[in-house]
GROMACS .gro file of C-alpha atoms in nm:
model
  367
    1MET     CA    1  -2.349   4.207  -5.610
    2THR     CA    2  -2.405   4.108  -5.277
    3ALA     CA    3  -2.680   3.873  -5.315
    4ASP     CA    4  -2.494   3.750  -5.621
    5SER     CA    5  -2.203   3.640  -5.405
    6THR     CA    6  -2.463   3.540  -5.141
    7SER     CA    7  -2.637   3.304  -5.373
    8SER     CA    8  -2.333   3.178  -5.548
    9SER     CA    9  -2.128   3.083  -5.207
   10PRO     CA   10  -2.082   2.717  -5.163
   11ALA     CA   11  -2.289   2.526  -4.888
   12LEU     CA   12  -2.075   2.526  -4.564
   13PRO     CA   13  -1.891   2.210  -4.459
   14SER     CA   14  -2.069   1.970  -4.213
   15LYS     CA   15  -1.822   2.108  -3.941
   16ALA     CA   16  -1.930   2.466  -3.976
   17LEU     CA   17  -2.323   2.321  -3.911
   18PRO     CA   18  -2.494   2.422  -3.570
   19SER     CA   19  -2.364   2.129  -3.298
   20LYS     CA   20  -2.772   2.053  -3.219
   21LEU     CA   21  -2.763   1.938  -3.617
   22GLN     CA   22  -2.457   1.723  -3.574
   23ARG     CA   23  -2.616   1.581  -3.255
   24THR     CA   24  -2.806   1.236  -3.309
   25LEU     CA   25  -3.105   1.149  -3.164
   26PHE     CA   26  -2.964   0.944  -2.855
   27GLN     CA   27  -2.759   1.243  -2.744
   28ARG     CA   28  -3.077   1.460  -2.745
   29ILE     CA   29  -3.267   1.269  -2.550
   30PHE     CA   30  -3.050   1.123  -2.318
   31GLU     CA   31  -2.813   1.466  -2.289
   32PRO     CA   32  -2.824   1.608  -1.939
   33LYS     CA   33  -3.093   1.884  -1.880
   34ASP     CA   34  -3.202   2.181  -1.662
   35ILE     CA   35  -3.493   2.014  -1.449
   36LYS     CA   36  -3.630   2.355  -1.419
   37SER     CA   37  -3.630   2.383  -1.859
   38LEU     CA   38  -3.863   2.057  -1.851
   39SER     CA   39  -4.230   2.133  -1.970
   40PRO     CA   40  -4.489   2.011  -1.712
   41ALA     CA   41  -4.559   1.650  -1.863
   42ARG     CA   42  -4.181   1.601  -1.893
   43LEU     CA   43  -4.180   1.690  -1.559
   44VAL     CA   44  -4.425   1.502  -1.446
   45LEU     CA   45  -4.340   1.178  -1.675
   46THR     CA   46  -3.949   1.224  -1.553
   47TYR     CA   47  -4.069   1.225  -1.136
   48THR     CA   48  -4.308   0.929  -1.213
   49ILE     CA   49  -3.995   0.701  -1.366
   50LEU     CA   50  -3.772   0.813  -1.074
   51ILE     CA   51  -3.997   0.730  -0.799
   52PHE     CA   52  -4.145   0.382  -0.929
   53TRP     CA   53  -3.691   0.328  -0.995
   54SER     CA   54  -3.656   0.406  -0.651
   55PHE     CA   55  -3.944   0.175  -0.528
   56VAL     CA   56  -3.795  -0.104  -0.780
   57VAL     CA   57  -3.449  -0.095  -0.579
   58LEU     CA   58  -3.529  -0.005  -0.252
   59PHE     CA   59  -3.779  -0.238  -0.189
   60PRO     CA   60  -3.601  -0.564  -0.154
   61LEU     CA   61  -3.391  -0.424   0.060
   62TYR     CA   62  -3.706  -0.275   0.308
   63TRP     CA   63  -3.847  -0.631   0.263
   64LEU     CA   64  -3.480  -0.805   0.400
   65LEU     CA   65  -3.494  -0.589   0.684
   66VAL     CA   66  -3.863  -0.633   0.794
   67THR     CA   67  -3.839  -1.008   0.712
   68SER     CA   68  -3.529  -1.041   0.950
   69PHE     CA   69  -3.754  -0.897   1.219
   70LYS     CA   70  -4.020  -1.170   1.178
   71LEU     CA   71  -4.088  -1.466   1.383
   72PRO     CA   72  -4.155  -1.823   1.143
   73ILE     CA   73  -4.523  -1.788   1.207
   74HIS     CA   74  -4.520  -1.448   1.044
   75VAL     CA   75  -4.314  -1.553   0.734
   76SER     CA   76  -4.560  -1.804   0.688
   77ASP     CA   77  -4.895  -1.637   0.729
   78GLY     CA   78  -4.846  -1.433   0.401
   79PRO     CA   79  -4.705  -1.094   0.261
   80VAL     CA   80  -4.681  -0.852   0.602
   81TYR     CA   81  -4.494  -0.579   0.554
   82LEU     CA   82  -4.598  -0.289   0.837
   83PRO     CA   83  -4.401  -0.352   1.183
   84PHE     CA   84  -4.623  -0.288   1.500
   85ILE     CA   85  -4.925  -0.279   1.230
   86ASP     CA   86  -4.944  -0.625   1.075
   87PHE     CA   87  -4.705  -0.796   1.321
   88GLU     CA   88  -4.507  -0.779   1.607
   89PRO     CA   89  -4.095  -0.746   1.566
   90SER     CA   90  -3.885  -0.990   1.726
   91SER     CA   91  -3.535  -0.996   1.750
   92HIS     CA   92  -3.574  -1.401   1.723
   93ALA     CA   93  -3.350  -1.429   1.400
   94TRP     CA   94  -3.119  -1.165   1.481
   95SER     CA   95  -3.054  -1.353   1.850
   96TYR     CA   96  -3.002  -1.702   1.630
   97ILE     CA   97  -2.730  -1.572   1.392
   98PHE     CA   98  -2.530  -1.380   1.634
   99PHE     CA   99  -2.544  -1.560   1.978
  100ASP     CA  100  -2.660  -1.949   1.886
  101LEU     CA  101  -2.460  -1.990   1.574
  102GLY     CA  102  -2.172  -1.704   1.727
  103ASN     CA  103  -1.857  -1.831   1.553
  104ASP     CA  104  -2.030  -2.025   1.263
  105THR     CA  105  -2.154  -1.638   1.186
  106PHE     CA  106  -1.809  -1.465   1.225
  107ARG     CA  107  -1.584  -1.664   1.027
  108PRO     CA  108  -1.703  -1.624   0.699
  109TYR     CA  109  -1.801  -1.292   0.757
  110LEU     CA  110  -1.439  -1.243   0.814
  111ASN     CA  111  -1.324  -1.461   0.543
  112SER     CA  112  -1.551  -1.248   0.311
  113LEU     CA  113  -1.398  -0.951   0.404
  114ILE     CA  114  -1.036  -1.072   0.371
  115ILE     CA  115  -1.072  -1.233   0.029
  116ALA     CA  116  -1.314  -0.984  -0.147
  117PHE     CA  117  -1.073  -0.699  -0.033
  118ALA     CA  118  -0.742  -0.897  -0.104
  119SER     CA  119  -0.838  -1.018  -0.418
  120THR     CA  120  -1.032  -0.697  -0.523
  121VAL     CA  121  -0.693  -0.471  -0.428
  122LEU     CA  122  -0.478  -0.730  -0.643
  123ALA     CA  123  -0.652  -0.707  -0.946
  124VAL     CA  124  -0.758  -0.326  -0.929
  125LEU     CA  125  -0.328  -0.312  -0.922
  126PHE     CA  126  -0.204  -0.547  -1.139
  127GLY     CA  127  -0.516  -0.473  -1.358
  128SER     CA  128  -0.436  -0.110  -1.382
  129MET     CA  129  -0.067  -0.166  -1.469
  130ALA     CA  130  -0.172  -0.400  -1.800
  131ALA     CA  131  -0.413  -0.133  -1.900
  132TYR     CA  132  -0.153   0.153  -1.856
  133ALA     CA  133   0.070  -0.048  -2.079
  134LEU     CA  134  -0.155  -0.128  -2.339
  135THR     CA  135  -0.243   0.215  -2.321
  136ARG     CA  136   0.084   0.363  -2.412
  137ILE     CA  137   0.322   0.062  -2.498
  138THR     CA  138   0.239  -0.069  -2.857
  139TYR     CA  139   0.315  -0.450  -2.845
  140ARG     CA  140   0.374  -0.661  -3.113
  141PRO     CA  141   0.390  -1.057  -2.995
  142LYS     CA  142   0.444  -1.311  -3.179
  143ILE     CA  143   0.176  -1.573  -3.249
  144MET     CA  144   0.385  -1.847  -3.194
  145SER     CA  145   0.514  -1.738  -2.903
  146ILE     CA  146   0.150  -1.729  -2.745
  147PHE     CA  147   0.106  -2.112  -2.898
  148ALA     CA  148   0.368  -2.211  -2.759
  149PHE     CA  149   0.303  -2.021  -2.418
  150ILE     CA  150  -0.036  -2.249  -2.409
  151LEU     CA  151   0.100  -2.548  -2.529
  152ILE     CA  152   0.352  -2.533  -2.220
  153LEU     CA  153   0.131  -2.433  -1.995
  154ALA     CA  154  -0.102  -2.699  -2.068
  155ALA     CA  155   0.185  -2.971  -2.075
  156VAL     CA  156   0.282  -2.834  -1.666
  157VAL     CA  157  -0.068  -2.911  -1.568
  158ILE     CA  158  -0.090  -3.241  -1.741
  159SER     CA  159   0.190  -3.377  -1.630
  160THR     CA  160   0.140  -3.254  -1.260
  161ILE     CA  161  -0.209  -3.414  -1.262
  162ALA     CA  162  -0.166  -3.719  -1.465
  163ALA     CA  163   0.251  -3.800  -1.415
  164GLY     CA  164   0.197  -3.698  -1.053
  165ILE     CA  165   0.516  -3.476  -1.096
  166PRO     CA  166   0.567  -3.208  -0.820
  167TRP     CA  167   0.446  -2.864  -0.926
  168GLN     CA  168   0.779  -2.691  -0.843
  169ILE     CA  169   0.930  -2.898  -1.107
  170GLY     CA  170   0.670  -2.880  -1.373
  171VAL     CA  171   0.669  -2.485  -1.348
  172ALA     CA  172   1.077  -2.465  -1.346
  173VAL     CA  173   1.076  -2.695  -1.645
  174GLY     CA  174   0.794  -2.536  -1.839
  175ALA     CA  175   0.958  -2.169  -1.788
  176ALA     CA  176   1.317  -2.322  -1.877
  177LEU     CA  177   1.177  -2.428  -2.243
  178PHE     CA  178   0.979  -2.132  -2.274
  179VAL     CA  179   1.287  -1.924  -2.264
  180LEU     CA  180   1.451  -2.156  -2.469
  181PHE     CA  181   1.222  -2.109  -2.739
  182LEU     CA  182   1.211  -1.778  -2.726
  183LEU     CA  183   1.569  -1.722  -2.788
  184THR     CA  184   1.579  -2.000  -3.051
  185LEU     CA  185   1.263  -2.025  -3.248
  186ALA     CA  186   1.059  -1.760  -3.235
  187LYS     CA  187   1.304  -1.500  -3.415
  188ARG     CA  188   1.200  -1.679  -3.697
  189PHE     CA  189   0.811  -1.639  -3.704
  190LYS     CA  190   0.730  -1.290  -3.864
  191ARG     CA  191   0.339  -1.261  -3.823
  192SER     CA  192   0.263  -1.069  -3.478
  193LEU     CA  193  -0.011  -0.934  -3.286
  194GLY     CA  194  -0.111  -0.562  -3.180
  195ASN     CA  195  -0.239  -0.404  -2.879
  196ASN     CA  196  -0.635  -0.444  -3.001
  197ASP     CA  197  -0.581  -0.803  -3.008
  198ILE     CA  198  -0.423  -0.801  -2.659
  199LEU     CA  199  -0.704  -0.660  -2.520
  200PHE     CA  200  -0.953  -0.896  -2.734
  201TRP     CA  201  -0.763  -1.184  -2.581
  202ILE     CA  202  -0.778  -1.087  -2.239
  203ILE     CA  203  -1.155  -0.961  -2.217
  204SER     CA  204  -1.240  -1.314  -2.393
  205GLN     CA  205  -1.156  -1.509  -2.076
  206ARG     CA  206  -1.491  -1.400  -1.947
  207ILE     CA  207  -1.659  -1.523  -2.248
  208LEU     CA  208  -1.681  -1.856  -2.088
  209PRO     CA  209  -1.879  -1.945  -1.738
  210PRO     CA  210  -1.700  -2.006  -1.441
  211VAL     CA  211  -1.882  -2.332  -1.427
  212VAL     CA  212  -1.645  -2.478  -1.755
  213ALA     CA  213  -1.339  -2.403  -1.564
  214VAL     CA  214  -1.432  -2.493  -1.235
  215LEU     CA  215  -1.373  -2.858  -1.201
  216PRO     CA  216  -1.001  -2.779  -1.368
  217ILE     CA  217  -0.920  -2.550  -1.116
  218TYR     CA  218  -1.056  -2.748  -0.825
  219VAL     CA  219  -0.821  -3.037  -0.921
  220MET     CA  220  -0.531  -2.791  -0.966
  221PHE     CA  221  -0.575  -2.634  -0.601
  222GLN     CA  222  -0.601  -3.023  -0.449
  223GLN     CA  223  -0.266  -3.108  -0.617
  224VAL     CA  224  -0.070  -2.829  -0.508
  225GLY     CA  225  -0.274  -2.877  -0.185
  226LEU     CA  226  -0.426  -2.496  -0.128
  227LEU     CA  227  -0.823  -2.627  -0.146
  228ASP     CA  228  -0.999  -2.452   0.180
  229THR     CA  229  -0.789  -2.163   0.208
  230HIS     CA  230  -0.779  -1.785   0.137
  231PHE     CA  231  -0.470  -1.807  -0.100
  232ALA     CA  232  -0.694  -2.040  -0.321
  233LEU     CA  233  -0.958  -1.813  -0.346
  234ILE     CA  234  -0.801  -1.458  -0.364
  235ILE     CA  235  -0.564  -1.570  -0.637
  236VAL     CA  236  -0.876  -1.710  -0.830
  237TYR     CA  237  -1.089  -1.427  -0.783
  238MET     CA  238  -0.810  -1.188  -0.837
  239ALA     CA  239  -0.781  -1.366  -1.226
  240VAL     CA  240  -1.161  -1.396  -1.308
  241ASN     CA  241  -1.178  -1.018  -1.275
  242LEU     CA  242  -0.814  -0.928  -1.418
  243PRO     CA  243  -1.012  -0.864  -1.780
  244ILE     CA  244  -1.285  -0.641  -1.652
  245VAL     CA  245  -0.997  -0.417  -1.482
  246VAL     CA  246  -0.787  -0.425  -1.760
  247TRP     CA  247  -1.113  -0.310  -2.016
  248LEU     CA  248  -1.248  -0.048  -1.751
  249MET     CA  249  -0.873   0.103  -1.697
  250ARG     CA  250  -0.798   0.131  -2.073
  251ASP     CA  251  -1.083   0.352  -2.124
  252PHE     CA  252  -0.997   0.583  -1.814
  253PHE     CA  253  -0.615   0.601  -1.897
  254ALA     CA  254  -0.707   0.698  -2.275
  255THR     CA  255  -0.828   1.021  -2.128
  256ILE     CA  256  -0.515   1.145  -1.944
  257PRO     CA  257  -0.348   1.363  -2.132
  258VAL     CA  258  -0.008   1.287  -2.276
  259ASP     CA  259   0.171   1.594  -2.225
  260LEU     CA  260   0.200   1.526  -1.813
  261GLU     CA  261   0.369   1.233  -1.879
  262GLU     CA  262   0.604   1.350  -2.120
  263SER     CA  263   0.712   1.619  -1.896
  264ALA     CA  264   0.777   1.430  -1.600
  265GLU     CA  265   0.988   1.182  -1.819
  266LEU     CA  266   1.218   1.492  -1.977
  267ASP     CA  267   1.237   1.561  -1.545
  268GLY     CA  268   1.389   1.206  -1.515
  269ALA     CA  269   1.103   1.032  -1.393
  270SER     CA  270   1.088   0.691  -1.469
  271ARG     CA  271   0.790   0.530  -1.657
  272PHE     CA  272   0.704   0.340  -1.300
  273ARG     CA  273   0.717   0.649  -1.105
  274ILE     CA  274   0.512   0.829  -1.364
  275PHE     CA  275   0.240   0.553  -1.328
  276LEU     CA  276   0.243   0.604  -0.948
  277THR     CA  277   0.278   0.964  -0.915
  278ILE     CA  278   0.109   1.139  -1.213
  279VAL     CA  279  -0.151   0.887  -1.393
  280MET     CA  280  -0.300   0.673  -1.079
  281PRO     CA  281  -0.385   0.981  -0.924
  282LEU     CA  282  -0.533   1.162  -1.217
  283ALA     CA  283  -0.750   0.793  -1.272
  284LYS     CA  284  -0.895   0.784  -0.919
  285PRO     CA  285  -1.254   0.818  -0.997
  286GLY     CA  286  -1.189   0.519  -1.281
  287LEU     CA  287  -1.012   0.328  -0.975
  288ALA     CA  288  -1.310   0.431  -0.757
  289ALA     CA  289  -1.540   0.273  -0.990
  290THR     CA  290  -1.351  -0.021  -1.088
  291PHE     CA  291  -1.267  -0.126  -0.736
  292LEU     CA  292  -1.620  -0.104  -0.622
  293LEU     CA  293  -1.745  -0.338  -0.920
  294VAL     CA  294  -1.465  -0.601  -0.865
  295LEU     CA  295  -1.513  -0.575  -0.481
  296ILE     CA  296  -1.905  -0.650  -0.536
  297LEU     CA  297  -1.868  -0.914  -0.815
  298SER     CA  298  -1.601  -1.099  -0.563
  299TRP     CA  299  -1.857  -1.050  -0.270
  300ASN     CA  300  -2.095  -1.207  -0.399
  301GLU     CA  301  -1.903  -1.506  -0.593
  302TYR     CA  302  -2.071  -1.835  -0.473
  303LEU     CA  303  -1.963  -2.107  -0.743
  304LEU     CA  304  -1.568  -2.110  -0.711
  305ALA     CA  305  -1.615  -2.074  -0.353
  306LEU     CA  306  -1.814  -2.374  -0.333
  307PHE     CA  307  -1.578  -2.598  -0.515
  308LEU     CA  308  -1.248  -2.414  -0.343
  309SER     CA  309  -1.374  -2.393   0.009
  310THR     CA  310  -1.531  -2.609   0.264
  311ALA     CA  311  -1.488  -2.516   0.633
  312ASP     CA  312  -1.195  -2.272   0.706
  313ALA     CA  313  -1.233  -2.047   0.392
  314GLN     CA  314  -1.635  -2.023   0.360
  315THR     CA  315  -1.804  -1.726   0.250
  316MET     CA  316  -2.093  -1.572   0.290
  317PRO     CA  317  -2.288  -1.642  -0.011
  318LEU     CA  318  -2.177  -1.991   0.103
  319LEU     CA  319  -2.327  -1.934   0.439
  320VAL     CA  320  -2.706  -1.765   0.352
  321ALA     CA  321  -2.724  -2.091   0.108
  322ALA     CA  322  -2.715  -2.310   0.392
  323GLN     CA  323  -3.024  -2.173   0.541
  324ASN     CA  324  -3.203  -2.362   0.266
  325ALA     CA  325  -3.212  -2.644   0.532
  326THR     CA  326  -3.460  -2.956   0.434
  327ARG     CA  327  -3.763  -2.770   0.598
  328GLY     CA  328  -3.729  -2.544   0.294
  329PRO     CA  329  -3.593  -2.198   0.289
  330GLN     CA  330  -3.583  -2.018   0.625
  331TRP     CA  331  -3.624  -1.677   0.498
  332TRP     CA  332  -3.585  -1.498   0.853
  333TYR     CA  333  -3.247  -1.621   0.910
  334MET     CA  334  -3.155  -1.587   0.538
  335SER     CA  335  -3.265  -1.228   0.558
  336VAL     CA  336  -3.020  -1.152   0.873
  337LEU     CA  337  -2.734  -1.289   0.682
  338ILE     CA  338  -2.810  -1.070   0.358
  339VAL     CA  339  -2.870  -0.747   0.609
  340ILE     CA  340  -2.542  -0.778   0.749
  341MET     CA  341  -2.398  -0.911   0.397
  342ILE     CA  342  -2.453  -0.576   0.202
  343LEU     CA  343  -2.329  -0.364   0.471
  344PRO     CA  344  -1.983  -0.302   0.348
  345VAL     CA  345  -2.083  -0.280  -0.007
  346ILE     CA  346  -2.287  -0.005   0.128
  347ALA     CA  347  -2.044   0.133   0.341
  348MET     CA  348  -1.810   0.128   0.025
  349THR     CA  349  -2.029   0.333  -0.187
  350GLY     CA  350  -2.045   0.593   0.068
  351LEU     CA  351  -1.676   0.638   0.095
  352LEU     CA  352  -1.634   0.643  -0.281
  353GLN     CA  353  -1.942   0.792  -0.435
  354ARG     CA  354  -1.784   1.150  -0.497
  355PHE     CA  355  -1.571   0.940  -0.747
  356ILE     CA  356  -1.805   0.673  -0.848
  357THR     CA  357  -2.043   0.927  -1.041
  358ARG     CA  358  -1.751   1.078  -1.257
  359GLY     CA  359  -1.540   0.730  -1.302
  360LEU     CA  360  -1.816   0.593  -1.465
  361LEU     CA  361  -1.938   0.894  -1.693
  362ILE     CA  362  -1.540   0.861  -1.773
  363GLY     CA  363  -1.525   0.572  -1.833
  364ALA     CA  364  -1.800   0.530  -2.064
  365VAL     CA  365  -1.688   0.770  -2.328
  366LYS     CA  366  -1.477   0.586  -2.579
  367GLY     CA  367  -1.255   0.775  -2.831
   0.00000   0.00000   0.00000
């Protein structure tokens, strides 16, 4: 009877199957494994790949450091990589960058520090607020309200540039018209969007390359008299990187349990206080990873800085590119500038290292 009941028992549902059978091929290959459990062949292959990848990553940094201590003749002679063996190291390039150029080096360096860190902090702050709102609050904006906002904004920009109307008056009139539209006509339109639509619209701002919008941005800041200022680059960098922050931080906030926020709300905490005191501390790994990514993008940005700055707000990428003189690329000077240029990013990576790995792993999981 036991055998009959066993043979006639229904098949186990898929959820009761062993976890190993449910895992995909990708998960089986890339899941974390103990190095001691690998076979000798896989161990050799793993170390070979790691050594090769380390060489690919570290050799350009070594080349930069070595080239910065070469004389021009050593760079022109051919590839020589071993100091004191292939060539005699010289501090000629370092002396030229720090002493001969002097202020021409330190001013762009300070500009890059101010612009990159300020724009990154603002982008992470405002982007995190938007991402949290899209995670916890359901929005139903009317499509016609969005179209009206875009049309009014375009009219303000065109009137400011073409008709010469002061931008303060244009912004005030545009805001008044939009509020009037919301109070009178917006209620008549029924079709609305959802949070996913809003998120897609935000990330779609990164689809087009910056070169498409650089001329309108240049004209706009020229009209308001903000060319070659820190403020212009900070605002533009913040706006360009906001979609990335919103997209990344939304996944991090989705992993935080809602129960903690509901308990705080029952105790009388406001939504903003919950965001600052509960959500943000729990999202430190995501904030660290996002902060570093946006910092690198702002630190290395070249095209917008080329159009929006000349001398006072010049950044390090422009100074490095300026070493490509009429006599050809001056690699020895460029190497010194690039070496000192990557130091802040390396320092920030070291400071945020304990958060970055965990943050990237959490952000890569979408439920």
